[in-house]
Amino acid sequence: MGRSFAIPLSVLLTGCVLAGCNLLPSPPKSEQALLPRQISALGRIEPLTGISKVSVPSSLSNDRVREILIREGEQVEIGQPLAILESIDPLSATVRKSEASLQVAQRKLSAQDSVIRRYRADLGQAEAEARRARALFASGATSANRMEAQVAQAESARAQLDQAIADRATLAAELIESRASLVQERSELAKATVRAPYAGTIFKINARAGDKVGDAGLVDMGNTKQMGVIAEVYQTDLPEIRLGQEATITADGFPGKTGRGLVTEISRQITRQSVLTGESGENVDRRVVEVKIALPEKAMAQASRVNYLQVNVLFTPLTPAQRQMRPTQP
């Protein structure tokens, strides 16, 4: 009896092994599915239009700063003076000299016009006398010498007028040159006052009174009305980034405060990572792509006070529709 029972049991165990021992129920398929992968990156808050390094013109690159007219954090309007350079005094003197030269040239031209009017009147009178002398000579009322003298006087008057007109052309050219010089000198004088190229915020002043403006420029400024996040996404993660994708922004030191934004631009150039965690052993030579993330209006107002703040960016997984979009490749 025992032997007849053992045979079916061994057959049963062999069947279990061949069948993969599926004695336990399989987990539901939902538990086996992997969660969507989320891309994270480090970033910084700054104007999406970039930060401008306002400097001095190249013609005044060796000049020193006389006075700084703004403060860090100040809102400035387009064309507002930011600083005055030391060259403003000699350039002002040059402009005054050019203005005086222009006035002299204008007076010379005006005087020459008076000379031309007088010579033209003299010519008219001389030609009238010559015509009268010819008529008298024809009627025998005057001598040939008298007639020839009147004709010669008329020709001399015409020569004087022609020379005066030629001199006026020279004086007119000098006047044009004086005006051009004054325009150029005024342009150079204007460069001695550094002005804001657009309306924005002064983030940092890089030169003070007495300093020469170096490669860092005079000031750093940007348009805080278009603040956003510049995320540095690893090039290997770029296929998971699309325009319009949502992202959550947090910052160390600001617990409980998060923001959300949308991807508005993906750079087409690979660069070296510039935003780092500061942890020991960190790979500082990673290749990244800059991704611009626009913030809501309320968040932009807060971000405008913390330019260059390092933030953490967590991109929302792509939706099926976004995944159908062609990824942007550098």
PDB file of N, CA and C in Angstrom, residues 138-220:
ATOM      1  N   ALA A 138      30.274 152.852 -79.858  1.00  0.00           N
ATOM      2  CA  ALA A 138      29.652 152.601 -81.153  1.00  0.00           C
ATOM      3  C   ALA A 138      29.117 153.899 -81.768  1.00  0.00           C
ATOM      4  N   SER A 139      28.676 154.821 -80.922  1.00  0.00           N
ATOM      5  CA  SER A 139      28.152 156.093 -81.428  1.00  0.00           C
ATOM      6  C   SER A 139      29.239 157.149 -81.559  1.00  0.00           C
ATOM      7  N   GLY A 140      30.465 156.770 -81.172  1.00  0.00           N
ATOM      8  CA  GLY A 140      31.588 157.685 -81.289  1.00  0.00           C
ATOM      9  C   GLY A 140      31.672 158.666 -80.149  1.00  0.00           C
ATOM     10  N   ALA A 141      30.917 158.413 -79.060  1.00  0.00           N
ATOM     11  CA  ALA A 141      30.889 159.351 -77.943  1.00  0.00           C
ATOM     12  C   ALA A 141      32.001 159.094 -76.945  1.00  0.00           C
ATOM     13  N   THR A 142      32.716 158.002 -77.072  1.00  0.00           N
ATOM     14  CA  THR A 142      33.815 157.724 -76.159  1.00  0.00           C
ATOM     15  C   THR A 142      34.927 157.020 -76.909  1.00  0.00           C
ATOM     16  N   SER A 143      36.086 156.969 -76.264  1.00  0.00           N
ATOM     17  CA  SER A 143      37.244 156.378 -76.926  1.00  0.00           C
ATOM     18  C   SER A 143      37.279 154.860 -76.715  1.00  0.00           C
ATOM     19  N   ALA A 144      38.108 154.211 -77.508  1.00  0.00           N
ATOM     20  CA  ALA A 144      38.277 152.752 -77.381  1.00  0.00           C
ATOM     21  C   ALA A 144      38.932 152.410 -76.054  1.00  0.00           C
ATOM     22  N   ASN A 145      39.875 153.234 -75.618  1.00  0.00           N
ATOM     23  CA  ASN A 145      40.521 152.957 -74.327  1.00  0.00           C
ATOM     24  C   ASN A 145      39.516 152.982 -73.173  1.00  0.00           C
ATOM     25  N   ARG A 146      38.630 153.975 -73.236  1.00  0.00           N
ATOM     26  CA  ARG A 146      37.607 154.086 -72.181  1.00  0.00           C
ATOM     27  C   ARG A 146      36.706 152.871 -72.179  1.00  0.00           C
ATOM     28  N   MET A 147      36.314 152.415 -73.352  1.00  0.00           N
ATOM     29  CA  MET A 147      35.450 151.226 -73.437  1.00  0.00           C
ATOM     30  C   MET A 147      36.184 149.989 -72.924  1.00  0.00           C
ATOM     31  N   GLU A 148      37.446 149.836 -73.355  1.00  0.00           N
ATOM     32  CA  GLU A 148      38.193 148.647 -72.942  1.00  0.00           C
ATOM     33  C   GLU A 148      38.426 148.615 -71.423  1.00  0.00           C
ATOM     34  N   ALA A 149      38.598 149.765 -70.841  1.00  0.00           N
ATOM     35  CA  ALA A 149      38.781 149.837 -69.390  1.00  0.00           C
ATOM     36  C   ALA A 149      37.521 149.379 -68.658  1.00  0.00           C
ATOM     37  N   GLN A 150      36.360 149.783 -69.162  1.00  0.00           N
ATOM     38  CA  GLN A 150      35.102 149.377 -68.537  1.00  0.00           C
ATOM     39  C   GLN A 150      34.872 147.872 -68.697  1.00  0.00           C
ATOM     40  N   VAL A 151      35.206 147.344 -69.838  1.00  0.00           N
ATOM     41  CA  VAL A 151      35.046 145.898 -70.060  1.00  0.00           C
ATOM     42  C   VAL A 151      35.988 145.115 -69.151  1.00  0.00           C
ATOM     43  N   ALA A 152      37.231 145.589 -69.027  1.00  0.00           N
ATOM     44  CA  ALA A 152      38.211 144.902 -68.159  1.00  0.00           C
ATOM     45  C   ALA A 152      37.759 144.937 -66.701  1.00  0.00           C
ATOM     46  N   GLN A 153      37.163 146.049 -66.310  1.00  0.00           N
ATOM     47  CA  GLN A 153      36.678 146.151 -64.932  1.00  0.00           C
ATOM     48  C   GLN A 153      35.549 145.155 -64.682  1.00  0.00           C
ATOM     49  N   ALA A 154      34.698 144.962 -65.664  1.00  0.00           N
ATOM     50  CA  ALA A 154      33.605 143.991 -65.525  1.00  0.00           C
ATOM     51  C   ALA A 154      34.162 142.570 -65.421  1.00  0.00           C
ATOM     52  N   GLU A 155      35.187 142.266 -66.244  1.00  0.00           N
ATOM     53  CA  GLU A 155      35.792 140.935 -66.196  1.00  0.00           C
ATOM     54  C   GLU A 155      36.485 140.689 -64.852  1.00  0.00           C
ATOM     55  N   SER A 156      37.107 141.727 -64.313  1.00  0.00           N
ATOM     56  CA  SER A 156      37.750 141.604 -62.996  1.00  0.00           C
ATOM     57  C   SER A 156      36.716 141.352 -61.910  1.00  0.00           C
ATOM     58  N   ALA A 157      35.590 142.055 -62.006  1.00  0.00           N
ATOM     59  CA  ALA A 157      34.527 141.858 -61.017  1.00  0.00           C
ATOM     60  C   ALA A 157      33.992 140.422 -61.076  1.00  0.00           C
ATOM     61  N   ARG A 158      33.868 139.875 -62.292  1.00  0.00           N
ATOM     62  CA  ARG A 158      33.398 138.483 -62.421  1.00  0.00           C
ATOM     63  C   ARG A 158      34.424 137.510 -61.845  1.00  0.00           C
ATOM     64  N   ALA A 159      35.707 137.780 -62.057  1.00  0.00           N
ATOM     65  CA  ALA A 159      36.745 136.902 -61.514  1.00  0.00           C
ATOM     66  C   ALA A 159      36.720 136.920 -59.984  1.00  0.00           C
ATOM     67  N   GLN A 160      36.517 138.102 -59.411  1.00  0.00           N
ATOM     68  CA  GLN A 160      36.424 138.201 -57.957  1.00  0.00           C
ATOM     69  C   GLN A 160      35.227 137.410 -57.421  1.00  0.00           C
ATOM     70  N   LEU A 161      34.105 137.500 -58.137  1.00  0.00           N
ATOM     71  CA  LEU A 161      32.909 136.765 -57.708  1.00  0.00           C
ATOM     72  C   LEU A 161      33.138 135.264 -57.791  1.00  0.00           C
ATOM     73  N   ASP A 162      33.750 134.823 -58.885  1.00  0.00           N
ATOM     74  CA  ASP A 162      34.010 133.386 -59.037  1.00  0.00           C
ATOM     75  C   ASP A 162      34.938 132.877 -57.930  1.00  0.00           C
ATOM     76  N   GLN A 163      35.964 133.678 -57.600  1.00  0.00           N
ATOM     77  CA  GLN A 163      36.874 133.268 -56.536  1.00  0.00           C
ATOM     78  C   GLN A 163      36.164 133.233 -55.180  1.00  0.00           C
ATOM     79  N   ALA A 164      35.297 134.193 -54.948  1.00  0.00           N
ATOM     80  CA  ALA A 164      34.553 134.229 -53.687  1.00  0.00           C
ATOM     81  C   ALA A 164      33.626 133.018 -53.568  1.00  0.00           C
ATOM     82  N   ILE A 165      33.014 132.615 -54.682  1.00  0.00           N
ATOM     83  CA  ILE A 165      32.138 131.436 -54.666  1.00  0.00           C
ATOM     84  C   ILE A 165      32.961 130.178 -54.402  1.00  0.00           C
ATOM     85  N   ALA A 166      34.151 130.092 -55.000  1.00  0.00           N
ATOM     86  CA  ALA A 166      35.022 128.939 -54.743  1.00  0.00           C
ATOM     87  C   ALA A 166      35.468 128.911 -53.285  1.00  0.00           C
ATOM     88  N   ASP A 167      35.795 130.088 -52.733  1.00  0.00           N
ATOM     89  CA  ASP A 167      36.189 130.147 -51.318  1.00  0.00           C
ATOM     90  C   ASP A 167      35.034 129.732 -50.413  1.00  0.00           C
ATOM     91  N   ARG A 168      33.831 130.086 -50.809  1.00  0.00           N
ATOM     92  CA  ARG A 168      32.671 129.689 -50.000  1.00  0.00           C
ATOM     93  C   ARG A 168      32.512 128.182 -49.973  1.00  0.00           C
ATOM     94  N   ALA A 169      32.776 127.514 -51.088  1.00  0.00           N
ATOM     95  CA  ALA A 169      32.683 126.051 -51.134  1.00  0.00           C
ATOM     96  C   ALA A 169      33.679 125.425 -50.159  1.00  0.00           C
ATOM     97  N   THR A 170      34.880 126.010 -50.086  1.00  0.00           N
ATOM     98  CA  THR A 170      35.879 125.512 -49.139  1.00  0.00           C
ATOM     99  C   THR A 170      35.416 125.718 -47.702  1.00  0.00           C
ATOM    100  N   LEU A 171      34.882 126.905 -47.405  1.00  0.00           N
ATOM    101  CA  LEU A 171      34.395 127.193 -46.058  1.00  0.00           C
ATOM    102  C   LEU A 171      33.198 126.307 -45.698  1.00  0.00           C
ATOM    103  N   ALA A 172      32.344 126.011 -46.679  1.00  0.00           N
ATOM    104  CA  ALA A 172      31.206 125.131 -46.424  1.00  0.00           C
ATOM    105  C   ALA A 172      31.675 123.720 -46.082  1.00  0.00           C
ATOM    106  N   ALA A 173      32.720 123.251 -46.770  1.00  0.00           N
ATOM    107  CA  ALA A 173      33.276 121.928 -46.470  1.00  0.00           C
ATOM    108  C   ALA A 173      33.880 121.906 -45.072  1.00  0.00           C
ATOM    109  N   GLU A 174      34.558 122.991 -44.701  1.00  0.00           N
ATOM    110  CA  GLU A 174      35.114 123.083 -43.355  1.00  0.00           C
ATOM    111  C   GLU A 174      34.015 123.083 -42.300  1.00  0.00           C
ATOM    112  N   LEU A 175      32.906 123.728 -42.603  1.00  0.00           N
ATOM    113  CA  LEU A 175      31.777 123.736 -41.668  1.00  0.00           C
ATOM    114  C   LEU A 175      31.212 122.331 -41.489  1.00  0.00           C
ATOM    115  N   ILE A 176      31.078 121.603 -42.578  1.00  0.00           N
ATOM    116  CA  ILE A 176      30.594 120.217 -42.500  1.00  0.00           C
ATOM    117  C   ILE A 176      31.545 119.373 -41.662  1.00  0.00           C
ATOM    118  N   GLU A 177      32.838 119.565 -41.871  1.00  0.00           N
ATOM    119  CA  GLU A 177      33.839 118.822 -41.100  1.00  0.00           C
ATOM    120  C   GLU A 177      33.754 119.179 -39.613  1.00  0.00           C
ATOM    121  N   SER A 178      33.544 120.447 -39.315  1.00  0.00           N
ATOM    122  CA  SER A 178      33.425 120.882 -37.918  1.00  0.00           C
ATOM    123  C   SER A 178      32.197 120.266 -37.264  1.00  0.00           C
ATOM    124  N   ARG A 179      31.113 120.205 -37.991  1.00  0.00           N
ATOM    125  CA  ARG A 179      29.893 119.596 -37.449  1.00  0.00           C
ATOM    126  C   ARG A 179      30.113 118.107 -37.198  1.00  0.00           C
ATOM    127  N   ALA A 180      30.776 117.434 -38.133  1.00  0.00           N
ATOM    128  CA  ALA A 180      31.040 116.001 -37.954  1.00  0.00           C
ATOM    129  C   ALA A 180      31.949 115.768 -36.751  1.00  0.00           C
ATOM    130  N   SER A 181      32.949 116.622 -36.589  1.00  0.00           N
ATOM    131  CA  SER A 181      33.849 116.478 -35.446  1.00  0.00           C
ATOM    132  C   SER A 181      33.090 116.681 -34.142  1.00  0.00           C
ATOM    133  N   LEU A 182      32.194 117.652 -34.128  1.00  0.00           N
ATOM    134  CA  LEU A 182      31.413 117.902 -32.913  1.00  0.00           C
ATOM    135  C   LEU A 182      30.516 116.715 -32.584  1.00  0.00           C
ATOM    136  N   VAL A 183      29.905 116.123 -33.600  1.00  0.00           N
ATOM    137  CA  VAL A 183      29.071 114.946 -33.372  1.00  0.00           C
ATOM    138  C   VAL A 183      29.900 113.815 -32.775  1.00  0.00           C
ATOM    139  N   GLN A 184      31.091 113.615 -33.316  1.00  0.00           N
ATOM    140  CA  GLN A 184      31.962 112.554 -32.820  1.00  0.00           C
ATOM    141  C   GLN A 184      32.416 112.840 -31.385  1.00  0.00           C
ATOM    142  N   GLU A 185      32.787 114.080 -31.108  1.00  0.00           N
ATOM    143  CA  GLU A 185      33.242 114.432 -29.760  1.00  0.00           C
ATOM    144  C   GLU A 185      32.103 114.312 -28.756  1.00  0.00           C
ATOM    145  N   ARG A 186      30.911 114.684 -29.144  1.00  0.00           N
ATOM    146  CA  ARG A 186      29.761 114.534 -28.246  1.00  0.00           C
ATOM    147  C   ARG A 186      29.459 113.056 -28.003  1.00  0.00           C
ATOM    148  N   SER A 187      29.654 112.248 -29.037  1.00  0.00           N
ATOM    149  CA  SER A 187      29.447 110.811 -28.869  1.00  0.00           C
ATOM    150  C   SER A 187      30.443 110.235 -27.873  1.00  0.00           C
ATOM    151  N   GLU A 188      31.706 110.658 -27.975  1.00  0.00           N
ATOM    152  CA  GLU A 188      32.714 110.198 -27.016  1.00  0.00           C
ATOM    153  C   GLU A 188      32.394 110.683 -25.613  1.00  0.00           C
ATOM    154  N   LEU A 189      31.918 111.906 -25.503  1.00  0.00           N
ATOM    155  CA  LEU A 189      31.542 112.440 -24.191  1.00  0.00           C
ATOM    156  C   LEU A 189      30.399 111.634 -23.586  1.00  0.00           C
ATOM    157  N   ALA A 190      29.438 111.248 -24.418  1.00  0.00           N
ATOM    158  CA  ALA A 190      28.303 110.460 -23.917  1.00  0.00           C
ATOM    159  C   ALA A 190      28.765 109.121 -23.355  1.00  0.00           C
ATOM    160  N   LYS A 191      29.862 108.573 -23.920  1.00  0.00           N
ATOM    161  CA  LYS A 191      30.363 107.284 -23.442  1.00  0.00           C
ATOM    162  C   LYS A 191      30.935 107.380 -22.033  1.00  0.00           C
ATOM    163  N   ALA A 192      31.303 108.569 -21.604  1.00  0.00           N
ATOM    164  CA  ALA A 192      31.864 108.740 -20.265  1.00  0.00           C
ATOM    165  C   ALA A 192      30.805 108.593 -19.184  1.00  0.00           C
ATOM    166  N   THR A 193      29.553 108.575 -19.571  1.00  0.00           N
ATOM    167  CA  THR A 193      28.454 108.274 -18.646  1.00  0.00           C
ATOM    168  C   THR A 193      27.885 106.923 -19.057  1.00  0.00           C
ATOM    169  N   VAL A 194      28.102 105.900 -18.243  1.00  0.00           N
ATOM    170  CA  VAL A 194      27.623 104.547 -18.558  1.00  0.00           C
ATOM    171  C   VAL A 194      26.148 104.479 -18.195  1.00  0.00           C
ATOM    172  N   ARG A 195      25.323 104.049 -19.127  1.00  0.00           N
ATOM    173  CA  ARG A 195      23.876 104.024 -18.927  1.00  0.00           C
ATOM    174  C   ARG A 195      23.340 102.589 -19.030  1.00  0.00           C
ATOM    175  N   ALA A 196      22.168 102.391 -18.434  1.00  0.00           N
ATOM    176  CA  ALA A 196      21.526 101.069 -18.455  1.00  0.00           C
ATOM    177  C   ALA A 196      21.040 100.761 -19.865  1.00  0.00           C
ATOM    178  N   PRO A 197      21.389  99.602 -20.421  1.00  0.00           N
ATOM    179  CA  PRO A 197      20.950  99.266 -21.780  1.00  0.00           C
ATOM    180  C   PRO A 197      19.470  98.906 -21.856  1.00  0.00           C
ATOM    181  N   TYR A 198      18.870  98.577 -20.714  1.00  0.00           N
ATOM    182  CA  TYR A 198      17.438  98.253 -20.675  1.00  0.00           C
ATOM    183  C   TYR A 198      16.972  98.386 -19.228  1.00  0.00           C
ATOM    184  N   ALA A 199      15.668  98.296 -19.024  1.00  0.00           N
ATOM    185  CA  ALA A 199      15.115  98.360 -17.672  1.00  0.00           C
ATOM    186  C   ALA A 199      15.358  97.032 -16.964  1.00  0.00           C
ATOM    187  N   GLY A 200      15.871  97.085 -15.753  1.00  0.00           N
ATOM    188  CA  GLY A 200      16.162  95.853 -15.027  1.00  0.00           C
ATOM    189  C   GLY A 200      16.623  96.137 -13.615  1.00  0.00           C
ATOM    190  N   THR A 201      17.280  95.147 -13.035  1.00  0.00           N
ATOM    191  CA  THR A 201      17.749  95.220 -11.656  1.00  0.00           C
ATOM    192  C   THR A 201      19.268  95.076 -11.615  1.00  0.00           C
ATOM    193  N   ILE A 202      19.912  95.880 -10.791  1.00  0.00           N
ATOM    194  CA  ILE A 202      21.356  95.779 -10.597  1.00  0.00           C
ATOM    195  C   ILE A 202      21.620  94.658  -9.595  1.00  0.00           C
ATOM    196  N   PHE A 203      22.257  93.575 -10.051  1.00  0.00           N
ATOM    197  CA  PHE A 203      22.544  92.449  -9.170  1.00  0.00           C
ATOM    198  C   PHE A 203      23.865  92.642  -8.418  1.00  0.00           C
ATOM    199  N   LYS A 204      24.872  93.132  -9.125  1.00  0.00           N
ATOM    200  CA  LYS A 204      26.181  93.242  -8.501  1.00  0.00           C
ATOM    201  C   LYS A 204      26.963  94.382  -9.139  1.00  0.00           C
ATOM    202  N   ILE A 205      27.677  95.142  -8.307  1.00  0.00           N
ATOM    203  CA  ILE A 205      28.568  96.195  -8.782  1.00  0.00           C
ATOM    204  C   ILE A 205      29.995  95.654  -8.712  1.00  0.00           C
ATOM    205  N   ASN A 206      30.667  95.608  -9.849  1.00  0.00           N
ATOM    206  CA  ASN A 206      31.986  94.983  -9.929  1.00  0.00           C
ATOM    207  C   ASN A 206      33.140  95.973  -9.868  1.00  0.00           C
ATOM    208  N   ALA A 207      32.864  97.265  -9.948  1.00  0.00           N
ATOM    209  CA  ALA A 207      33.920  98.277  -9.903  1.00  0.00           C
ATOM    210  C   ALA A 207      33.423  99.459  -9.088  1.00  0.00           C
ATOM    211  N   ARG A 208      34.323 100.046  -8.343  1.00  0.00           N
ATOM    212  CA  ARG A 208      33.992 101.190  -7.505  1.00  0.00           C
ATOM    213  C   ARG A 208      34.764 102.411  -7.979  1.00  0.00           C
ATOM    214  N   ALA A 209      34.505 103.560  -7.339  1.00  0.00           N
ATOM    215  CA  ALA A 209      35.186 104.797  -7.696  1.00  0.00           C
ATOM    216  C   ALA A 209      36.694 104.614  -7.586  1.00  0.00           C
ATOM    217  N   GLY A 210      37.410 105.008  -8.623  1.00  0.00           N
ATOM    218  CA  GLY A 210      38.859 104.867  -8.665  1.00  0.00           C
ATOM    219  C   GLY A 210      39.335 103.606  -9.341  1.00  0.00           C
ATOM    220  N   ASP A 211      38.438 102.647  -9.585  1.00  0.00           N
ATOM    221  CA  ASP A 211      38.816 101.384 -10.209  1.00  0.00           C
ATOM    222  C   ASP A 211      38.789 101.493 -11.731  1.00  0.00           C
ATOM    223  N   LYS A 212      39.640 100.688 -12.361  1.00  0.00           N
ATOM    224  CA  LYS A 212      39.497 100.436 -13.787  1.00  0.00           C
ATOM    225  C   LYS A 212      38.531  99.273 -13.967  1.00  0.00           C
ATOM    226  N   VAL A 213      37.718  99.331 -14.971  1.00  0.00           N
ATOM    227  CA  VAL A 213      36.734  98.279 -15.212  1.00  0.00           C
ATOM    228  C   VAL A 213      37.430  97.118 -15.896  1.00  0.00           C
ATOM    229  N   GLY A 214      37.401  95.944 -15.252  1.00  0.00           N
ATOM    230  CA  GLY A 214      38.064  94.772 -15.790  1.00  0.00           C
ATOM    231  C   GLY A 214      37.144  93.894 -16.612  1.00  0.00           C
ATOM    232  N   ASP A 215      37.549  92.629 -16.758  1.00  0.00           N
ATOM    233  CA  ASP A 215      36.764  91.681 -17.555  1.00  0.00           C
ATOM    234  C   ASP A 215      35.395  91.407 -16.936  1.00  0.00           C
ATOM    235  N   ALA A 216      35.250  91.603 -15.620  1.00  0.00           N
ATOM    236  CA  ALA A 216      33.966  91.350 -14.965  1.00  0.00           C
ATOM    237  C   ALA A 216      32.931  92.409 -15.299  1.00  0.00           C
ATOM    238  N   GLY A 217      33.357  93.501 -15.933  1.00  0.00           N
ATOM    239  CA  GLY A 217      32.423  94.553 -16.283  1.00  0.00           C
ATOM    240  C   GLY A 217      32.175  95.500 -15.122  1.00  0.00           C
ATOM    241  N   LEU A 218      31.378  96.497 -15.384  1.00  0.00           N
ATOM    242  CA  LEU A 218      31.049  97.486 -14.359  1.00  0.00           C
ATOM    243  C   LEU A 218      29.990  96.947 -13.400  1.00  0.00           C
ATOM    244  N   VAL A 219      28.879  96.449 -13.945  1.00  0.00           N
ATOM    245  CA  VAL A 219      27.803  95.901 -13.127  1.00  0.00           C
ATOM    246  C   VAL A 219      27.210  94.679 -13.821  1.00  0.00           C
ATOM    247  N   ASP A 220      26.577  93.803 -13.019  1.00  0.00           N
ATOM    248  CA  ASP A 220      25.745  92.718 -13.531  1.00  0.00           C
ATOM    249  C   ASP A 220      24.295  93.124 -13.342  1.00  0.00           C
TER     250      ASP A 220
END
